[in-house]
Amino acid sequence: MDKKKREIIKRIEKLVDPYRVTKGKGFRLKDIDPGDTGGLGSDQKPRAKELLAQGVQRMAEEQDKFYADDRHSMLLVFQAMDAAGKDGTISHVMSGVNPQGCQVYSFKQPSAEELDHDFMWRYQRCLPERGRIGIYNRSYYEEVLVVRVHKELLERQKMPRNLVTRNIWGERLEDIAGFERYLARQGTVVLKFFLHVSRKEQKRRFLERLEMPEKNWKFSSADVTERGYWRDYMAAYEDAIRATASREAPWYVIPADNKWFTRLVVAAVIVEAFWKLELAYPRVDDAKKKELAAVRKALMGEKK
Ligand code: ATP
Ligand code: MG
């Protein structure tokens, strides 16, 4: 890696490290302030936007090599409470990447067919191929979040009764951690983002959705009902992060009260992950070089 890149990586690490969780033990959600902007004042917002644009550009370059290399896959998991900015973050951060190498899946309430399978089934079917980025807008983590907060959802999953014990959430988390370890061992880079918005900022954004006609469509009364379960959700998130944070599948708990900061950190995490792979375009061997030279000569020799 060249010197300039190493310097940028150092700066990226400084920005990202406070939010990276690779070891669950001792992690507490309340140690991360949703309003944190990493020491950047709101006067630095334009600078942050510039840096984001640079990040998006770098991501595009790396994705091209990633696709050509065709060995790793990248799975980006986005989890958050409503109005934390998942959709906007995904569209801003991924704005520069080639759509051919990237797929976004949004997971909603499961269908009857999906409920007829084990919980991982529907998520497993959408995993990214080698050389591609897969984005999960909500994910298998809902199985230990919304399903845990609303236990009646578990009833609908048609599990054999003797398997539904008090340990079920611990067991699911263990299976998720095992699944992610498996993916990592297969060459999938697994990055998990929890966009950590405060209850107060969520209220402000809901009110905005109610007040601004062009945002009305985003408003759902169900979201306000879910807000009533805030503490249960936070407990479920904390437990999930503790049980599944690892070096091979880290969590990034990103302050989400300021969208410009959220987007900058997410982009930085992805660029860092790409750079650590030290990607290069596949080398062309001598036989292939000869072939290319011959084709070139033939093309040049054509009359028209
Ligand atoms: P947005 O509101 O920004 O469009 P969203 O991800 O909130 O995006 P919605 O259609 O509003 O999308 O909601 C999807 C709902 O599906 C969420 O409330 C989520 O908790 C729920 N959901 C996701 N996975 C599951 C699951 N496995 N079991 C039950 N509910 C689920
Ligand atoms: Mg919603």
Coordinates of C-alpha atoms and ligand atoms in Angstrom, one line a residue:
M1 CA 0.0 0.0 0.0
D2 CA 1.4 3.4 -0.9
K3 CA 2.2 6.1 1.7
K4 CA -0.7 8.4 0.8
K5 CA -3.2 5.6 1.1
R6 CA -1.7 4.6 4.5
E7 CA -2.2 8.1 5.7
I8 CA -5.8 8.3 4.6
I9 CA -6.4 4.9 6.3
K10 CA -5.1 6.3 9.5
R11 CA -7.5 9.2 9.3
I12 CA -10.3 6.9 8.4
E13 CA -9.5 4.7 11.4
K14 CA -9.5 7.7 13.7
L15 CA -13.0 8.6 12.5
V16 CA -14.4 5.0 12.6
D17 CA -12.7 3.4 15.6
P18 CA -15.0 4.9 18.3
Y19 CA -18.0 3.2 16.7
R20 CA -16.5 -0.2 15.8
V21 CA -17.5 -3.1 18.0
T22 CA -15.5 -6.3 17.5
K23 CA -15.9 -7.7 20.9
G24 CA -19.3 -7.9 22.5
K25 CA -18.3 -8.2 26.1
G26 CA -18.9 -5.0 28.0
F27 CA -20.6 -3.2 25.1
R28 CA -23.2 -0.8 26.2
L29 CA -25.4 1.2 23.9
K30 CA -25.5 4.1 26.2
D31 CA -21.8 4.7 25.7
I32 CA -22.5 5.9 22.2
D33 CA -24.3 9.2 21.9
P34 CA -26.6 9.5 18.9
G35 CA -25.8 13.2 18.7
D36 CA -22.0 12.7 18.5
T37 CA -20.3 14.1 15.4
G38 CA -16.8 12.9 16.2
G39 CA -15.6 16.4 17.2
L40 CA -16.8 18.0 13.9
G41 CA -18.9 21.1 14.4
S42 CA -21.9 21.8 12.2
D43 CA -19.7 24.5 10.5
Q44 CA -17.7 21.5 9.1
K45 CA -20.7 20.1 7.4
P46 CA -19.6 21.3 3.9
R47 CA -16.2 19.7 4.5
A48 CA -17.9 16.5 5.6
K49 CA -19.9 16.5 2.3
E50 CA -16.7 17.0 0.3
L51 CA -15.1 14.0 2.2
L52 CA -18.2 11.9 1.5
A53 CA -18.0 12.7 -2.2
Q54 CA -14.3 11.6 -2.1
G55 CA -15.3 8.4 -0.3
V56 CA -18.0 7.6 -2.8
Q57 CA -15.4 8.1 -5.6
R58 CA -12.9 5.8 -3.9
M59 CA -15.6 3.2 -3.3
A60 CA -16.5 3.2 -7.0
E61 CA -12.8 2.6 -7.9
E62 CA -12.5 -0.2 -5.4
Q63 CA -15.7 -1.8 -6.5
D64 CA -14.5 -2.1 -10.0
K65 CA -11.4 -4.0 -8.9
F66 CA -13.6 -6.1 -6.5
Y67 CA -15.8 -7.1 -9.4
A68 CA -12.9 -8.0 -11.6
D69 CA -11.1 -9.9 -8.9
D70 CA -14.3 -11.9 -8.3
R71 CA -13.2 -13.7 -5.1
H72 CA -14.7 -11.9 -2.2
S73 CA -18.3 -10.8 -1.6
M74 CA -19.4 -8.0 0.6
L75 CA -22.5 -8.1 2.8
L76 CA -23.7 -4.7 4.3
V77 CA -26.4 -5.1 6.9
F78 CA -28.4 -2.0 7.9
Q79 CA -30.4 -2.0 11.0
A80 CA -32.2 0.9 12.8
M81 CA -35.3 2.2 14.4
D82 CA -37.7 4.0 12.0
A83 CA -36.6 7.3 10.6
A84 CA -33.0 6.8 11.5
G85 CA -32.1 7.3 7.9
K86 CA -31.4 3.8 6.5
D87 CA -32.8 4.6 3.1
G88 CA -31.1 7.9 2.6
T89 CA -27.7 6.5 3.9
I90 CA -27.9 3.6 1.4
S91 CA -28.8 5.8 -1.5
H92 CA -26.1 8.5 -0.8
V93 CA -23.3 6.1 0.1
M94 CA -23.9 3.8 -2.8
S95 CA -24.6 6.6 -5.3
G96 CA -21.3 6.1 -7.1
V97 CA -21.1 2.3 -7.4
N98 CA -21.9 0.4 -10.5
P99 CA -25.4 -1.0 -10.2
Q100 CA -24.3 -4.2 -11.9
G101 CA -22.2 -5.2 -9.0
C102 CA -24.6 -4.2 -6.2
Q103 CA -28.0 -5.4 -5.0
V104 CA -30.2 -4.0 -2.3
Y105 CA -32.8 -6.1 -0.5
S106 CA -35.4 -4.7 1.8
F107 CA -36.8 -7.2 4.2
K108 CA -40.4 -6.6 5.4
Q109 CA -42.9 -8.9 7.3
P110 CA -42.3 -12.4 6.0
S111 CA -44.7 -14.0 3.6
A112 CA -46.6 -17.3 4.2
E113 CA -44.0 -19.1 2.1
E114 CA -41.2 -17.6 4.1
L115 CA -42.8 -18.5 7.4
D116 CA -42.9 -22.1 6.2
H117 CA -39.1 -22.3 6.4
D118 CA -36.4 -21.8 9.0
F119 CA -35.8 -18.2 9.8
M120 CA -32.5 -17.8 7.8
W121 CA -34.0 -19.2 4.6
R122 CA -35.2 -15.9 3.0
Y123 CA -31.9 -14.1 3.9
Q124 CA -29.7 -16.8 2.7
R125 CA -31.3 -16.8 -0.7
C126 CA -30.2 -13.2 -1.3
L127 CA -26.5 -13.4 -0.4
P128 CA -24.2 -11.6 -2.8
E129 CA -22.2 -13.6 -5.4
R130 CA -18.5 -13.3 -5.4
G131 CA -17.4 -9.9 -6.7
R132 CA -20.6 -8.2 -5.6
I133 CA -22.0 -6.1 -2.8
G134 CA -25.2 -7.1 -1.2
I135 CA -27.1 -4.6 0.9
Y136 CA -29.7 -5.8 3.5
N137 CA -32.1 -3.0 4.4
R138 CA -33.2 -4.8 7.6
S139 CA -32.0 -8.4 7.9
Y140 CA -32.0 -11.6 9.8
Y141 CA -31.4 -9.4 12.9
E142 CA -35.2 -8.6 12.8
E143 CA -35.6 -12.2 14.0
V144 CA -34.1 -11.3 17.3
L145 CA -35.4 -7.7 17.4
V146 CA -39.0 -7.2 16.2
V147 CA -39.8 -10.9 16.8
R148 CA -38.4 -10.7 20.3
V149 CA -40.2 -7.5 21.1
H150 CA -43.5 -8.9 19.7
K151 CA -43.5 -12.5 20.8
E152 CA -46.8 -13.2 18.9
L153 CA -44.7 -13.0 15.7
L154 CA -42.8 -16.0 16.9
E155 CA -46.1 -18.0 17.1
R156 CA -46.6 -17.4 13.4
Q157 CA -43.2 -19.0 12.6
K158 CA -44.6 -22.5 13.2
M159 CA -41.7 -23.8 15.2
P160 CA -42.1 -27.2 16.9
R161 CA -43.3 -26.3 20.4
N162 CA -40.5 -28.2 22.3
L163 CA -37.9 -26.0 20.5
V164 CA -39.4 -22.7 21.7
T165 CA -37.7 -22.4 25.1
R166 CA -36.5 -19.5 27.2
N167 CA -33.2 -19.8 25.5
I168 CA -34.5 -19.2 22.1
W169 CA -33.0 -15.7 21.6
G170 CA -29.6 -16.8 22.9
E171 CA -29.8 -19.7 20.5
R172 CA -30.8 -17.6 17.6
L173 CA -28.0 -15.1 18.3
E174 CA -25.5 -18.0 18.5
D175 CA -26.7 -19.3 15.1
I176 CA -26.4 -15.8 13.6
A177 CA -22.8 -15.5 14.9
G178 CA -22.1 -18.9 13.5
F179 CA -23.6 -18.0 10.1
E180 CA -21.5 -14.9 9.9
R181 CA -18.4 -16.7 10.8
Y182 CA -19.2 -19.2 8.0
L183 CA -19.7 -16.4 5.5
A184 CA -16.4 -14.8 6.5
R185 CA -14.6 -18.1 6.1
Q186 CA -16.0 -18.2 2.6
G187 CA -14.6 -14.8 1.7
T188 CA -17.6 -12.6 2.4
V189 CA -16.8 -9.3 4.1
V190 CA -19.6 -8.8 6.6
L191 CA -20.2 -5.3 7.9
K192 CA -23.1 -4.5 10.2
F193 CA -24.4 -1.0 10.8
F194 CA -26.7 0.1 13.5
L195 CA -27.8 3.7 12.8
H196 CA -28.3 4.9 16.4
V197 CA -30.9 7.7 16.4
S198 CA -32.3 9.2 19.6
R199 CA -35.9 9.0 20.6
K200 CA -36.1 12.8 20.6
E201 CA -34.7 13.1 17.0
Q202 CA -37.1 10.4 15.9
K203 CA -40.0 12.4 17.1
R204 CA -38.7 15.5 15.3
R205 CA -38.4 13.5 12.0
F206 CA -41.9 12.0 12.5
L207 CA -43.3 15.5 13.0
E208 CA -41.5 16.6 9.8
R209 CA -43.1 13.8 7.9
L210 CA -46.5 14.9 9.2
E211 CA -45.9 18.6 8.4
M212 CA -44.3 18.4 5.0
P213 CA -46.6 17.3 2.2
E214 CA -43.7 15.8 0.2
K215 CA -42.8 13.7 3.2
N216 CA -46.3 12.6 4.1
W217 CA -46.0 9.3 2.2
K218 CA -43.2 8.2 4.5
F219 CA -45.3 8.5 7.6
S220 CA -46.8 5.3 9.0
S221 CA -48.9 5.2 12.2
A222 CA -47.4 1.8 12.9
D223 CA -44.0 3.5 13.3
V224 CA -45.4 5.6 16.2
T225 CA -46.7 2.4 17.8
E226 CA -43.3 0.8 17.6
R227 CA -41.8 3.9 19.2
G228 CA -43.8 2.9 22.3
Y229 CA -41.5 -0.2 22.6
W230 CA -38.3 1.9 22.5
R231 CA -36.8 0.4 25.6
D232 CA -37.5 -3.1 24.6
Y233 CA -35.9 -2.5 21.2
M234 CA -32.8 -0.9 22.7
A235 CA -32.4 -3.9 25.1
A236 CA -32.8 -6.3 22.1
Y237 CA -30.3 -4.3 20.0
E238 CA -27.7 -4.2 22.8
D239 CA -28.1 -8.0 23.4
A240 CA -27.8 -8.7 19.7
I241 CA -24.7 -6.5 19.3
R242 CA -23.1 -8.1 22.4
A243 CA -23.7 -11.6 21.1
T244 CA -22.6 -11.1 17.5
A245 CA -19.9 -8.5 17.4
S246 CA -16.7 -10.2 16.2
R247 CA -13.5 -9.4 14.3
E248 CA -14.8 -11.2 11.2
A249 CA -18.2 -9.5 11.4
P250 CA -17.9 -6.2 13.3
W251 CA -20.8 -4.0 14.3
Y252 CA -20.6 -0.3 13.6
V253 CA -22.9 1.7 16.0
I254 CA -23.1 5.0 14.2
P255 CA -24.6 8.2 15.7
A256 CA -27.6 9.0 13.6
D257 CA -29.0 12.3 14.8
N258 CA -27.0 14.1 12.1
K259 CA -27.4 12.6 8.7
W260 CA -24.3 14.2 7.2
F261 CA -22.2 12.5 9.9
T262 CA -23.9 9.1 9.6
R263 CA -23.3 9.0 5.9
L264 CA -19.6 10.1 6.2
V265 CA -18.8 7.3 8.7
V266 CA -20.6 4.6 6.8
A267 CA -18.7 5.5 3.6
A268 CA -15.5 5.6 5.6
V269 CA -16.1 2.1 6.9
I270 CA -16.7 0.7 3.5
V271 CA -13.7 2.3 1.9
E272 CA -11.5 1.0 4.8
A273 CA -12.9 -2.5 4.3
F274 CA -12.1 -2.4 0.6
W275 CA -8.6 -1.1 1.1
K276 CA -7.8 -3.7 3.7
L277 CA -8.4 -6.3 1.0
E278 CA -5.6 -4.8 -1.1
L279 CA -7.4 -5.4 -4.3
A280 CA -5.7 -5.4 -7.7
Y281 CA -6.9 -6.1 -11.2
P282 CA -6.3 -9.7 -12.2
R283 CA -2.8 -10.0 -13.8
V284 CA -2.7 -11.0 -17.4
D285 CA -0.3 -13.9 -18.1
D286 CA 2.1 -14.1 -21.1
A287 CA -0.2 -16.3 -23.2
K288 CA -3.1 -13.9 -22.7
K289 CA -0.8 -10.9 -23.6
K290 CA 0.1 -12.6 -26.8
E291 CA -3.5 -13.2 -27.6
L292 CA -4.4 -9.6 -26.9
A293 CA -1.5 -8.4 -29.2
A294 CA -2.7 -10.7 -32.0
V295 CA -6.3 -9.5 -31.8
R296 CA -5.1 -5.9 -31.8
K297 CA -3.0 -6.5 -34.9
A298 CA -5.9 -8.2 -36.6
L299 CA -8.3 -5.3 -35.8
M300 CA -5.8 -2.7 -36.9
G301 CA -5.4 -4.6 -40.2
E302 CA -9.0 -4.6 -41.1
K303 CA -9.8 -2.4 -44.1
K304 CA -13.0 -0.8 -42.7
Ligands
ATP1 P1 -39.3 2.6 5.5 O1 -40.3 2.8 6.6 O2 -38.2 3.5 5.6 O3 -39.9 2.5 4.1 P2 -38.9 0.0 6.7 O4 -37.7 -0.9 6.6 O5 -39.3 0.5 8.0 O6 -38.6 1.2 5.7 P3 -41.6 -0.9 6.4 O7 -42.3 -1.5 5.2 O8 -42.1 0.4 7.0 O9 -40.1 -0.7 5.9 O10 -41.5 -1.9 7.6 C1 -41.1 -3.2 7.5 C2 -41.5 -3.8 8.7 O11 -41.3 -5.2 8.6 C3 -40.8 -3.3 10.0 O12 -41.6 -2.9 10.9 C4 -40.0 -4.6 10.4 O13 -39.8 -4.6 11.8 C5 -40.9 -5.7 9.9 N1 -40.1 -6.9 9.7 C6 -38.9 -7.1 9.1 N2 -38.5 -8.4 9.2 C7 -39.5 -9.0 10.0 C8 -39.6 -10.3 10.4 N3 -38.7 -11.3 10.2 N4 -40.7 -10.6 11.1 C9 -41.6 -9.7 11.4 N5 -41.5 -8.4 11.0 C10 -40.5 -8.1 10.3
MG2 MG -41.0 1.8 8.3

